[in-house]
Amino acid sequence: MLAAIATLRIRCQQALVAAFGPELADADPVLVPASNPKFGDFQANGAMGLAKRLKNKPRAIAEQIVAHLQVDDLCEPPEIAGPGFINLRLKADYIQQQLQGIHGSDRLGVEMAKQPQQVIVDFSSPNIAKEMHVGHLRSTIIGDSIARVLEFMGHDVLRLNHVGDWGTQFGMLITHLQTVCPEALADAEAVDIGDLVTFYKQAKQRFDEDEDFKGRSRDAVVALQSGDETARKAWQILCEQSRRAFQAIYDRLDIDLQERGESFYNPLLADVAQDLKDQGLLVEDQGAQCVFLDGFTNKDGDPQPLIIQKSNGGFNYATTDLAAIRYRTQQDGAERVLYVVDAGQANHFAQVFQVAAKAGWIPDQSEFTHVPFGVVQGEDGKKFKTRSGETVRLKDLLDEAVKRSRADLEARIAAEDRQETEDFIQQVAETVGIGSVKYADLSQNRTSNYIFSYDKMLALQGNTAPYLLYAYVRVQGISRKGGIDFTALGKNAAIHLADESEFTLAKHLLQLDEVLAEVAKDLYPNRLCQYLFELSQVFNQFYDRCSVLQAAEPERTSRLMLCDLTARTLKLGLSLLGIRVLERL
């Protein structure tokens, strides 16, 4: 549909110039989708805004535009409605021709980006020695979906996991383990991630209460940072224990990431400070080396500094993020960098981006964007936690979703008196359970908080993964029942649209390229979810109104092609959300 929109916009602009002269070449025809199908497919509303400029009534302007508008190859004759709206309805022949084209396309008519970019998507980012919890859910799922869409559009995407694997917590944890569980510092198999989390909590308590322990912990950090062999080996083992636990989650979620944690940038921090100093941006304030920010003030109204190097010589998160920016532009050649991080970090990124821009580390052609998201809430409207008040572990959340999905499936199998294998039951439960968690998250506007509900996300009706999966399975059922091989319909098979529901479905299928272009630009996966949900709805309406297998030719083949296009679009769209389909449920 993007091609039709682009062509109609150009034709409307040409008609404006033809009617009123070249000075109208900059006028916007205001081409938008029609608000109601009875008005056609598109409306050109530019006449409304030109009334004052042309000193004429909008309807008279619209009449002049229509008199010069050449769209007969795409549309039925344009109609003027109300005070000056120009209604445009695509011709059936044009729609059928476009559908014919995407049916034979592996990409369903979605063109690759004309100017592919080097893109970095920074997402997930758990902390070593801590378990992944519900707070990591949104970054991980949203980041993966954005990366999938950009990859599909032809961009070269580097998926980075900026894990917290450096800093004071390691000196604290190593010091604690030396006395309570020294074997954990020598063998990655000695303890699991749950034990490590417990040890971390104990170490934090000791750090807060015991000055001697605090001092020894800081000494351990110095030893680690200076490359002490024993400290570094202990650190590597702790990281390896955590990585294995993280990878089990990523494998289950079908997510691919390249780890490049805080430690990666540690050797580069001194150069960051020196470069800022050489450019005259670094200012000493109360012993710390800082860059003062434009537009940011402290609680007293004074200019707020971003600390680059603390008074004790240590560096902090901001310095690491600045080092990452430098590396990503200078070494990775990134043209677009997306940080999928919760909305609470908005100020941090605004400050870091400002300093990097002042230092000249963000080229004019590069785009650095914070992609914020809200929090996951329980049904009480507060942050989603366990009954005991603990943060929900991501593993437990996924386990529960699969467990509930399995219970629902087994109940339906029993009610239908079906016999299914254990492998089938487990595969369906896992696919539906994990897919439902992902879709429930992605279907929300990412900037909003959302309430987590197993019952809603697993519902067979509404904007849920199960509803979309059933629409896909319905097409596969047609294939099985009719012995249809959709790939064998042939290049010469033709689509003929007659029923209103066929036209509605056809037009919706043609919108995929437009939706994916929006997601790639604005980074809101919920727009793809809404599109797929509406596609499932209009397909079900078509299926209920139009016989497929019992229809006479050429309607039968045409409708089979519509079914095939629907299933392929659903499969592609769900894959870009990180959700797998099933051939039957």
Coordinates of C-alpha atoms in Angstrom, one line a residue:
M1 CA 0.0 0.0 0.0
L2 CA 3.0 2.3 0.4
A3 CA 3.4 2.5 -3.3
A4 CA -0.3 3.5 -3.8
I5 CA 0.0 6.2 -1.0
A6 CA 3.2 7.6 -2.5
T7 CA 1.7 7.7 -6.0
L8 CA -1.5 9.3 -4.9
R9 CA 0.3 11.9 -2.9
I10 CA 2.5 12.8 -5.9
R11 CA -0.6 12.9 -8.2
C12 CA -2.4 15.2 -5.7
Q13 CA 0.6 17.6 -5.6
Q14 CA 0.8 17.6 -9.4
A15 CA -2.9 18.4 -9.6
L16 CA -2.5 21.3 -7.1
V17 CA 0.3 22.8 -9.3
A18 CA -1.7 22.2 -12.5
A19 CA -4.7 24.0 -11.0
F20 CA -3.1 26.9 -9.1
G21 CA 0.5 27.3 -10.4
P22 CA 4.0 26.3 -9.3
E23 CA 3.8 28.3 -6.1
L24 CA 1.7 25.5 -4.8
A25 CA 4.4 22.9 -5.2
D26 CA 5.1 23.0 -1.5
A27 CA 1.5 22.5 -0.5
D28 CA 0.6 19.4 1.4
P29 CA -2.4 17.5 -0.1
V30 CA -3.0 16.0 3.4
L31 CA -3.6 12.5 2.1
V32 CA -4.9 10.3 4.9
P33 CA -6.7 6.9 5.2
A34 CA -10.4 7.4 5.0
S35 CA -12.1 7.5 8.4
N36 CA -14.9 5.3 7.2
P37 CA -15.0 2.8 4.4
K38 CA -18.1 4.5 2.9
F39 CA -15.8 7.4 2.0
G40 CA -13.4 5.2 0.1
D41 CA -9.9 4.2 0.9
F42 CA -8.2 7.6 1.2
Q43 CA -9.1 11.3 1.6
A44 CA -7.2 14.3 0.3
N45 CA -8.0 17.1 2.7
G46 CA -5.6 19.7 1.6
A47 CA -8.3 22.0 0.2
M48 CA -9.4 22.8 3.7
G49 CA -6.1 24.4 4.7
L50 CA -5.6 26.3 1.4
A51 CA -8.8 28.4 1.6
K52 CA -7.1 31.4 3.2
R53 CA -4.0 31.2 1.0
L54 CA -6.1 31.0 -2.2
K55 CA -8.9 33.2 -1.0
N56 CA -11.5 30.8 -2.1
K57 CA -13.9 28.2 -0.6
P58 CA -12.5 24.8 0.1
R59 CA -15.1 23.0 -2.0
A60 CA -14.3 25.2 -5.0
I61 CA -10.6 24.5 -4.5
A62 CA -11.3 20.7 -4.3
E63 CA -13.3 20.9 -7.6
Q64 CA -10.3 22.5 -9.3
I65 CA -7.9 19.8 -7.9
V66 CA -10.2 17.0 -9.0
A67 CA -10.4 18.6 -12.5
H68 CA -6.7 18.1 -12.8
L69 CA -6.3 14.9 -10.9
Q70 CA -5.1 11.9 -12.9
V71 CA -5.7 8.8 -10.9
D72 CA -7.9 6.6 -13.2
D73 CA -5.2 3.9 -13.3
L74 CA -5.5 3.4 -9.5
C75 CA -8.9 4.8 -8.4
E76 CA -12.5 5.1 -9.3
P77 CA -13.5 8.7 -10.2
P78 CA -12.8 10.9 -7.2
E79 CA -15.7 12.3 -5.2
I80 CA -16.0 15.6 -3.3
A81 CA -17.7 15.3 0.0
G82 CA -18.8 17.9 2.6
P83 CA -17.0 21.3 2.5
G84 CA -14.1 20.0 0.4
F85 CA -12.9 16.5 1.2
I86 CA -11.7 14.5 -1.9
N87 CA -12.6 10.8 -1.5
L88 CA -10.5 8.3 -3.3
R89 CA -11.4 4.6 -3.7
L90 CA -8.9 2.1 -5.1
K91 CA -10.1 0.1 -8.2
A92 CA -10.8 -3.6 -7.8
D93 CA -8.4 -4.3 -10.7
Y94 CA -5.6 -2.4 -8.9
I95 CA -6.2 -4.2 -5.6
Q96 CA -6.3 -7.6 -7.3
Q97 CA -3.1 -6.8 -9.3
Q98 CA -1.2 -5.8 -6.1
L99 CA -2.4 -8.9 -4.2
Q100 CA -1.3 -11.1 -7.2
G101 CA 2.2 -9.5 -6.8
I102 CA 2.6 -10.1 -3.1
H103 CA 1.3 -13.7 -3.4
G104 CA 4.4 -14.5 -5.5
S105 CA 6.8 -12.6 -3.2
D106 CA 8.7 -14.2 -0.4
R107 CA 8.6 -10.8 1.4
L108 CA 4.9 -10.3 0.9
G109 CA 5.5 -7.1 -1.0
V110 CA 7.7 -5.5 1.7
E111 CA 10.6 -3.8 0.1
M112 CA 14.1 -3.7 1.7
A113 CA 15.3 -0.3 3.0
K114 CA 16.7 1.8 0.2
Q115 CA 19.6 3.0 2.5
P116 CA 20.4 0.2 4.9
Q117 CA 22.1 1.4 8.1
Q118 CA 24.5 0.0 10.7
V119 CA 22.2 -0.2 13.7
I120 CA 23.0 -1.2 17.3
V121 CA 20.1 -2.3 19.6
D122 CA 21.2 -2.2 23.2
F123 CA 18.7 -4.3 25.3
S124 CA 18.1 -6.7 28.1
S125 CA 21.2 -5.9 30.2
P126 CA 20.8 -7.9 33.4
N127 CA 23.4 -7.7 36.2
I128 CA 25.9 -10.5 36.9
A129 CA 25.3 -12.3 40.2
K130 CA 21.6 -11.5 40.0
E131 CA 18.8 -13.5 38.5
M132 CA 16.8 -12.1 35.6
H133 CA 13.4 -10.9 36.9
V134 CA 10.2 -9.4 35.6
G135 CA 12.0 -6.0 35.3
H136 CA 14.1 -7.4 32.5
L137 CA 11.1 -8.7 30.6
R138 CA 10.1 -5.6 28.7
S139 CA 13.7 -4.6 27.6
T140 CA 14.4 -8.1 26.4
I141 CA 11.2 -8.6 24.5
I142 CA 10.8 -5.1 23.0
G143 CA 14.5 -4.9 22.0
D144 CA 14.3 -8.3 20.3
S145 CA 11.2 -7.4 18.3
I146 CA 12.7 -4.0 17.2
A147 CA 15.9 -5.8 16.1
R148 CA 13.9 -8.4 14.2
V149 CA 11.9 -5.8 12.3
L150 CA 15.0 -3.8 11.4
E151 CA 16.9 -6.9 10.3
F152 CA 13.9 -7.9 8.1
M153 CA 13.9 -4.4 6.6
G154 CA 17.6 -5.0 5.5
H155 CA 19.5 -3.1 8.1
D156 CA 22.8 -4.5 9.6
V157 CA 21.8 -4.9 13.3
L158 CA 24.2 -5.6 16.1
R159 CA 22.3 -6.8 19.2
L160 CA 24.2 -5.9 22.3
N161 CA 23.7 -7.0 25.9
H162 CA 25.3 -4.3 28.1
V163 CA 25.4 -6.5 31.2
G164 CA 26.4 -5.1 34.6
D165 CA 29.6 -7.1 35.1
W166 CA 32.0 -4.6 36.7
G167 CA 32.2 -2.4 39.8
T168 CA 32.1 -2.4 43.6
Q169 CA 29.6 -5.3 43.8
F170 CA 32.3 -7.8 42.7
G171 CA 34.8 -6.8 45.3
M172 CA 32.0 -7.1 47.8
L173 CA 30.9 -10.5 46.6
I174 CA 34.4 -11.9 46.1
T175 CA 35.3 -10.9 49.7
H176 CA 32.2 -12.5 51.1
L177 CA 32.7 -15.8 49.2
Q178 CA 36.3 -16.1 50.3
T179 CA 35.0 -16.8 53.8
V180 CA 31.6 -18.5 53.3
C181 CA 32.0 -20.4 50.1
P182 CA 35.5 -20.3 48.6
E183 CA 34.8 -23.1 46.2
A184 CA 32.4 -20.8 44.3
L185 CA 35.5 -18.7 43.3
A186 CA 37.3 -21.7 41.9
D187 CA 34.6 -23.7 40.1
A188 CA 31.7 -22.4 38.1
E189 CA 29.8 -25.6 38.9
A190 CA 30.0 -25.1 42.7
V191 CA 26.9 -23.0 43.1
D192 CA 23.9 -22.1 40.9
I193 CA 22.5 -18.7 40.2
G194 CA 20.0 -18.9 43.1
D195 CA 22.8 -19.5 45.6
L196 CA 24.8 -16.6 44.1
V197 CA 21.9 -14.2 44.6
T198 CA 21.6 -15.3 48.2
F199 CA 25.3 -14.7 48.7
Y200 CA 25.1 -11.3 47.0
K201 CA 22.3 -10.2 49.4
Q202 CA 24.4 -11.4 52.4
A203 CA 27.5 -9.5 51.0
K204 CA 25.5 -6.3 50.6
Q205 CA 24.3 -6.5 54.2
R206 CA 27.8 -7.0 55.4
F207 CA 29.0 -4.1 53.2
D208 CA 26.4 -1.8 54.7
E209 CA 27.1 -2.8 58.3
D210 CA 30.7 -3.8 58.7
E211 CA 33.4 -1.1 58.0
D212 CA 36.2 -3.7 58.0
F213 CA 34.4 -5.7 55.4
K214 CA 33.7 -2.6 53.4
G215 CA 37.4 -1.7 53.3
R216 CA 38.4 -5.2 52.3
S217 CA 35.7 -5.2 49.6
R218 CA 37.2 -2.0 48.2
D219 CA 40.6 -3.5 48.2
A220 CA 39.3 -6.4 46.3
V221 CA 37.9 -4.0 43.6
V222 CA 41.3 -2.4 43.3
A223 CA 42.9 -5.8 42.9
L224 CA 40.4 -6.7 40.2
Q225 CA 40.8 -3.4 38.3
S226 CA 44.6 -3.7 38.5
G227 CA 44.5 -7.2 36.9
D228 CA 45.3 -9.3 39.9
E229 CA 45.2 -12.9 38.6
T230 CA 43.3 -14.4 41.6
A231 CA 40.7 -11.7 41.7
R232 CA 40.2 -11.8 37.9
K233 CA 39.8 -15.6 37.9
A234 CA 37.2 -15.3 40.7
W235 CA 35.4 -12.6 38.7
Q236 CA 35.4 -14.7 35.5
I237 CA 33.8 -17.6 37.3
L238 CA 31.1 -15.5 38.8
C239 CA 30.3 -14.1 35.3
E240 CA 30.2 -17.6 33.8
Q241 CA 27.8 -18.8 36.5
S242 CA 25.4 -15.9 35.6
R243 CA 25.8 -16.2 31.9
R244 CA 24.6 -19.8 31.9
A245 CA 21.5 -18.8 33.8
F246 CA 20.9 -15.9 31.4
Q247 CA 21.4 -18.1 28.4
A248 CA 18.8 -20.6 29.6
I249 CA 16.3 -17.7 29.6
Y250 CA 17.4 -16.4 26.2
D251 CA 17.2 -19.8 24.6
R252 CA 13.7 -20.3 25.9
L253 CA 12.7 -16.9 24.6
D254 CA 14.4 -17.5 21.3
I255 CA 16.6 -14.4 21.7
D256 CA 20.0 -13.8 20.2
L257 CA 22.4 -11.4 21.9
Q258 CA 26.1 -10.5 21.9
E259 CA 27.4 -9.7 25.3
R260 CA 29.5 -6.6 25.6
G261 CA 29.3 -5.7 29.3
E262 CA 30.6 -2.8 31.3
S263 CA 34.0 -4.5 31.7
F264 CA 34.5 -4.3 28.0
Y265 CA 34.8 -0.5 28.2
N266 CA 36.8 -0.3 31.4
P267 CA 40.2 0.0 29.6
L268 CA 38.7 3.0 27.6
L269 CA 37.5 5.1 30.5
A270 CA 40.7 7.1 31.1
D271 CA 40.8 8.0 27.4
V272 CA 37.2 9.3 27.7
A273 CA 38.2 11.6 30.6
Q274 CA 41.4 12.7 28.8
D275 CA 39.6 13.5 25.6
L276 CA 37.0 15.6 27.5
K277 CA 39.8 17.4 29.3
D278 CA 41.7 18.1 26.1
Q279 CA 38.6 19.7 24.6
G280 CA 38.2 21.9 27.6
L281 CA 34.9 20.3 28.7
L282 CA 36.1 18.8 31.9
V283 CA 35.7 21.0 35.1
E284 CA 36.8 20.1 38.6
D285 CA 34.0 20.4 41.1
Q286 CA 34.5 19.3 44.8
G287 CA 37.4 17.1 43.7
A288 CA 35.4 15.4 41.0
Q289 CA 35.9 15.8 37.2
C290 CA 32.6 16.9 35.6
V291 CA 31.0 18.2 32.5
F292 CA 28.3 20.9 33.3
L293 CA 25.1 20.3 31.4
D294 CA 22.8 22.7 29.5
G295 CA 19.2 22.7 30.7
F296 CA 19.8 20.6 33.8
T297 CA 19.9 22.1 37.3
N298 CA 20.1 20.6 40.8
K299 CA 17.6 21.2 43.6
D300 CA 19.1 24.5 44.4
G301 CA 18.7 25.7 40.8
D302 CA 22.5 25.6 40.1
P303 CA 23.8 24.0 36.9
Q304 CA 24.0 20.3 37.3
P305 CA 27.2 18.4 36.5
L306 CA 27.6 15.0 35.0
I307 CA 30.4 13.3 37.0
I308 CA 33.0 11.7 34.8
Q309 CA 35.6 10.8 37.4
K310 CA 35.0 10.7 41.1
S311 CA 37.2 12.5 43.6
N312 CA 38.8 9.1 44.5
G313 CA 39.7 8.5 40.9
G314 CA 37.0 6.0 40.1
F315 CA 34.7 6.1 37.1
N316 CA 30.9 5.6 37.0
Y317 CA 28.1 4.4 34.8
A318 CA 28.0 7.7 32.8
T319 CA 31.7 7.3 31.9
T320 CA 31.1 3.8 30.8
D321 CA 28.1 4.9 28.6
L322 CA 30.3 7.7 27.1
A323 CA 33.0 5.1 26.3
A324 CA 30.3 2.9 24.7
I325 CA 29.1 5.8 22.5
R326 CA 32.7 6.6 21.4
Y327 CA 33.3 2.9 20.6
R328 CA 30.0 2.4 18.8
T329 CA 30.5 5.3 16.4
Q330 CA 34.3 5.1 15.9
Q331 CA 34.8 1.3 15.9
D332 CA 31.4 -0.2 15.1
G333 CA 30.5 2.5 12.6
A334 CA 27.0 2.7 14.0
E335 CA 24.6 5.1 12.3
R336 CA 21.6 4.4 14.6
V337 CA 21.9 3.3 18.2
L338 CA 18.8 2.4 20.2
Y339 CA 18.8 2.0 24.0
V340 CA 15.8 -0.1 25.0
V341 CA 15.8 0.9 28.7
D342 CA 13.1 1.8 31.2
A343 CA 11.6 5.3 31.2
G344 CA 13.2 6.1 34.5
Q345 CA 16.6 6.5 32.8
A346 CA 15.4 9.3 30.4
N347 CA 17.4 12.0 32.2
H348 CA 20.5 9.9 32.3
F349 CA 20.5 9.3 28.6
A350 CA 19.6 12.9 27.8
Q351 CA 22.7 14.0 29.8
V352 CA 25.1 11.4 28.4
F353 CA 23.9 12.1 24.8
Q354 CA 24.4 15.8 25.4
V355 CA 28.0 15.4 26.6
A356 CA 28.8 13.0 23.7
A357 CA 27.5 15.5 21.2
K358 CA 29.5 18.3 22.8
A359 CA 32.6 16.2 22.5
G360 CA 31.9 15.4 18.9
W361 CA 31.5 11.7 19.4
I362 CA 28.1 11.6 17.8
P363 CA 28.5 12.4 14.1
D364 CA 25.8 14.5 12.4
Q365 CA 24.5 11.5 10.4
S366 CA 24.2 9.3 13.5
E367 CA 21.1 8.9 15.6
F368 CA 21.2 7.9 19.3
T369 CA 17.8 7.2 20.7
H370 CA 16.5 6.2 24.2
V371 CA 13.6 3.8 23.6
P372 CA 11.7 4.0 26.9
F373 CA 9.1 1.7 28.3
G374 CA 6.9 1.6 31.4
V375 CA 6.7 -0.9 34.2
V376 CA 4.9 -4.2 34.5
Q377 CA 2.2 -4.0 37.2
G378 CA 0.3 -6.5 39.2
E379 CA -3.5 -6.4 39.2
D380 CA -3.3 -4.1 42.2
G381 CA -1.7 -1.4 40.0
K382 CA 1.6 -1.7 41.8
K383 CA 4.9 -3.2 40.5
F384 CA 4.4 -6.9 39.8
K385 CA 5.8 -8.8 42.8
T386 CA 5.3 -12.2 44.5
R387 CA 3.0 -12.5 47.5
S388 CA 6.0 -12.2 49.8
G389 CA 6.9 -8.9 48.1
E390 CA 9.9 -10.2 46.2
T391 CA 10.5 -9.3 42.6
V392 CA 9.1 -12.0 40.3
R393 CA 11.9 -14.1 38.7
L394 CA 11.6 -14.2 34.9
K395 CA 12.0 -18.0 35.0
D396 CA 9.1 -18.4 37.4
L397 CA 6.9 -16.1 35.3
L398 CA 7.6 -18.2 32.1
D399 CA 7.1 -21.5 34.0
E400 CA 3.7 -20.3 35.2
A401 CA 2.5 -19.2 31.8
V402 CA 3.5 -22.5 30.3
K403 CA 1.8 -24.4 33.2
R404 CA -1.4 -22.5 32.7
S405 CA -1.3 -22.9 28.9
R406 CA -0.8 -26.7 29.4
A407 CA -3.8 -27.0 31.8
D408 CA -6.0 -25.2 29.3
L409 CA -4.9 -27.4 26.5
E410 CA -5.3 -30.6 28.4
A411 CA -8.9 -29.5 29.4
R412 CA -9.8 -28.9 25.7
I413 CA -8.2 -32.2 24.6
A414 CA -10.3 -34.1 27.2
A415 CA -13.5 -32.2 26.3
E416 CA -12.9 -33.1 22.6
D417 CA -12.0 -36.7 23.5
R418 CA -8.8 -36.3 21.5
Q419 CA -5.6 -38.4 21.9
E420 CA -2.4 -36.4 21.8
T421 CA 1.2 -37.3 22.5
E422 CA 3.2 -35.8 25.4
D423 CA 5.6 -34.1 22.9
F424 CA 2.6 -32.4 21.2
I425 CA 1.1 -31.2 24.4
Q426 CA 4.4 -29.8 25.8
Q427 CA 5.3 -28.1 22.5
V428 CA 1.9 -26.4 22.2
A429 CA 2.0 -25.4 25.9
E430 CA 5.5 -23.9 25.6
T431 CA 4.7 -22.1 22.3
V432 CA 1.4 -20.7 23.5
G433 CA 2.6 -19.9 27.0
I434 CA 5.8 -18.1 26.0
G435 CA 4.1 -16.5 23.0
S436 CA 1.3 -15.1 25.2
V437 CA 3.8 -13.5 27.6
K438 CA 5.6 -11.8 24.7
Y439 CA 2.4 -10.7 22.9
A440 CA 0.8 -9.3 26.1
D441 CA 3.8 -7.1 26.5
L442 CA 4.4 -6.1 22.9
S443 CA 0.7 -5.3 22.3
Q444 CA 0.9 -2.5 24.8
N445 CA 2.1 1.0 23.9
R446 CA 5.7 0.5 25.2
T447 CA 5.7 3.9 27.0
S448 CA 2.8 2.9 29.2
N449 CA 2.7 0.8 32.3
Y450 CA 0.6 -2.4 31.9
I451 CA -1.1 -4.8 34.2
F452 CA 0.2 -8.4 33.9
S453 CA -2.7 -11.0 33.8
Y454 CA -2.2 -14.6 32.9
D455 CA -6.0 -15.0 32.3
K456 CA -6.1 -12.1 29.8
M457 CA -3.0 -13.1 27.9
L458 CA -4.0 -16.7 27.5
A459 CA -7.6 -15.9 26.5
L460 CA -8.8 -17.4 23.2
Q461 CA -10.7 -14.2 22.3
G462 CA -9.5 -10.6 22.1
N463 CA -6.1 -9.1 21.2
T464 CA -4.0 -12.1 22.4
A465 CA -1.4 -14.5 21.0
P466 CA -3.9 -17.5 21.2
Y467 CA -6.4 -15.6 19.1
L468 CA -3.8 -14.9 16.4
L469 CA -2.4 -18.4 16.5
Y470 CA -5.9 -19.9 16.1
A471 CA -6.4 -17.7 13.0
Y472 CA -3.2 -19.2 11.5
V473 CA -4.2 -22.7 12.6
R474 CA -7.6 -22.2 10.9
V475 CA -5.9 -21.8 7.5
Q476 CA -3.8 -24.9 8.1
G477 CA -7.0 -26.8 8.9
I478 CA -8.4 -25.8 5.5
S479 CA -5.2 -27.2 3.9
R480 CA -5.6 -30.5 5.8
K481 CA -9.3 -30.8 5.2
G482 CA -9.1 -30.1 1.5
G483 CA -5.7 -31.7 0.8
I484 CA -4.5 -28.3 -0.4
D485 CA -0.9 -27.6 -1.1
F486 CA -0.8 -23.8 -1.0
T487 CA 2.6 -23.7 -2.7
A488 CA 1.1 -25.5 -5.7
L489 CA -1.6 -23.0 -6.5
G490 CA 0.6 -21.8 -9.3
K491 CA 1.8 -18.5 -10.6
N492 CA -1.1 -18.3 -13.1
A493 CA -3.7 -18.6 -10.4
A494 CA -5.7 -15.3 -10.2
I495 CA -7.4 -13.4 -7.4
H496 CA -11.0 -12.2 -8.1
L497 CA -12.7 -10.1 -5.4
A498 CA -16.4 -9.9 -5.2
D499 CA -17.7 -10.1 -1.7
E500 CA -17.3 -7.1 0.6
S501 CA -15.4 -9.2 3.2
E502 CA -12.9 -10.2 0.4
F503 CA -12.2 -6.6 -0.4
T504 CA -11.8 -5.7 3.3
L505 CA -9.3 -8.6 3.8
A506 CA -7.4 -7.8 0.6
K507 CA -6.9 -4.2 1.6
H508 CA -5.7 -5.1 5.0
L509 CA -3.2 -7.6 3.6
L510 CA -1.8 -4.8 1.4
Q511 CA -1.1 -2.6 4.5
L512 CA 1.8 -4.8 5.9
D513 CA 4.6 -2.8 4.2
E514 CA 3.2 0.4 5.6
V515 CA 2.9 -1.0 9.2
L516 CA 6.5 -2.4 9.1
A517 CA 7.9 0.9 7.8
E518 CA 6.2 2.7 10.8
V519 CA 7.6 0.2 13.3
A520 CA 11.1 0.5 11.9
K521 CA 10.9 4.3 12.1
D522 CA 9.0 5.0 15.3
L523 CA 9.9 1.7 17.2
Y524 CA 6.4 0.8 18.5
P525 CA 5.8 -2.9 18.1
N526 CA 2.3 -2.6 19.4
R527 CA 1.3 -1.2 15.9
L528 CA 2.3 -4.5 14.3
C529 CA 0.3 -6.3 17.0
Q530 CA -2.8 -4.2 16.3
Y531 CA -2.4 -4.9 12.6
L532 CA -2.2 -8.6 13.1
F533 CA -5.1 -8.6 15.5
E534 CA -7.3 -6.7 12.9
L535 CA -6.1 -9.1 10.2
S536 CA -7.2 -12.1 12.2
Q537 CA -10.6 -10.4 12.8
V538 CA -11.2 -9.5 9.1
F539 CA -10.0 -13.0 8.1
N540 CA -12.5 -14.7 10.5
Q541 CA -15.3 -12.4 9.1
F542 CA -14.3 -13.4 5.6
Y543 CA -14.2 -17.1 6.5
D544 CA -17.6 -17.0 8.1
R545 CA -19.2 -15.2 5.1
C546 CA -17.4 -16.9 2.2
S547 CA -17.3 -20.6 1.5
V548 CA -13.7 -21.7 0.5
L549 CA -13.4 -25.4 -0.2
Q550 CA -17.0 -25.7 -1.5
A551 CA -16.8 -22.6 -3.7
A552 CA -16.9 -23.0 -7.5
E553 CA -13.9 -22.0 -9.6
P554 CA -12.4 -19.4 -10.0
E555 CA -13.7 -18.3 -6.6
R556 CA -12.3 -21.4 -4.8
T557 CA -8.7 -20.8 -5.9
S558 CA -9.0 -17.1 -5.4
R559 CA -10.2 -17.6 -1.8
L560 CA -7.5 -20.2 -1.1
M561 CA -5.0 -17.6 -2.2
L562 CA -6.5 -15.1 0.3
C563 CA -6.3 -17.7 3.0
D564 CA -2.7 -18.5 2.1
L565 CA -1.7 -14.8 2.1
T566 CA -3.4 -14.4 5.5
A567 CA -1.5 -17.3 7.1
R568 CA 1.8 -16.2 5.6
T569 CA 1.3 -12.6 6.8
L570 CA 0.4 -13.8 10.3
K571 CA 3.4 -16.1 10.4
L572 CA 5.8 -13.4 9.3
G573 CA 4.3 -10.8 11.6
L574 CA 4.4 -13.1 14.6
S575 CA 8.0 -14.1 13.8
L576 CA 8.9 -10.4 13.9
L577 CA 7.4 -10.3 17.4
G578 CA 9.5 -13.3 18.3
I579 CA 6.5 -15.7 18.4
R580 CA 6.4 -19.1 16.7
V581 CA 3.3 -20.5 15.0
L582 CA 1.7 -23.9 15.3
E583 CA 0.2 -26.0 12.6
R584 CA -2.6 -27.2 14.9
L585 CA -3.8 -26.6 18.4

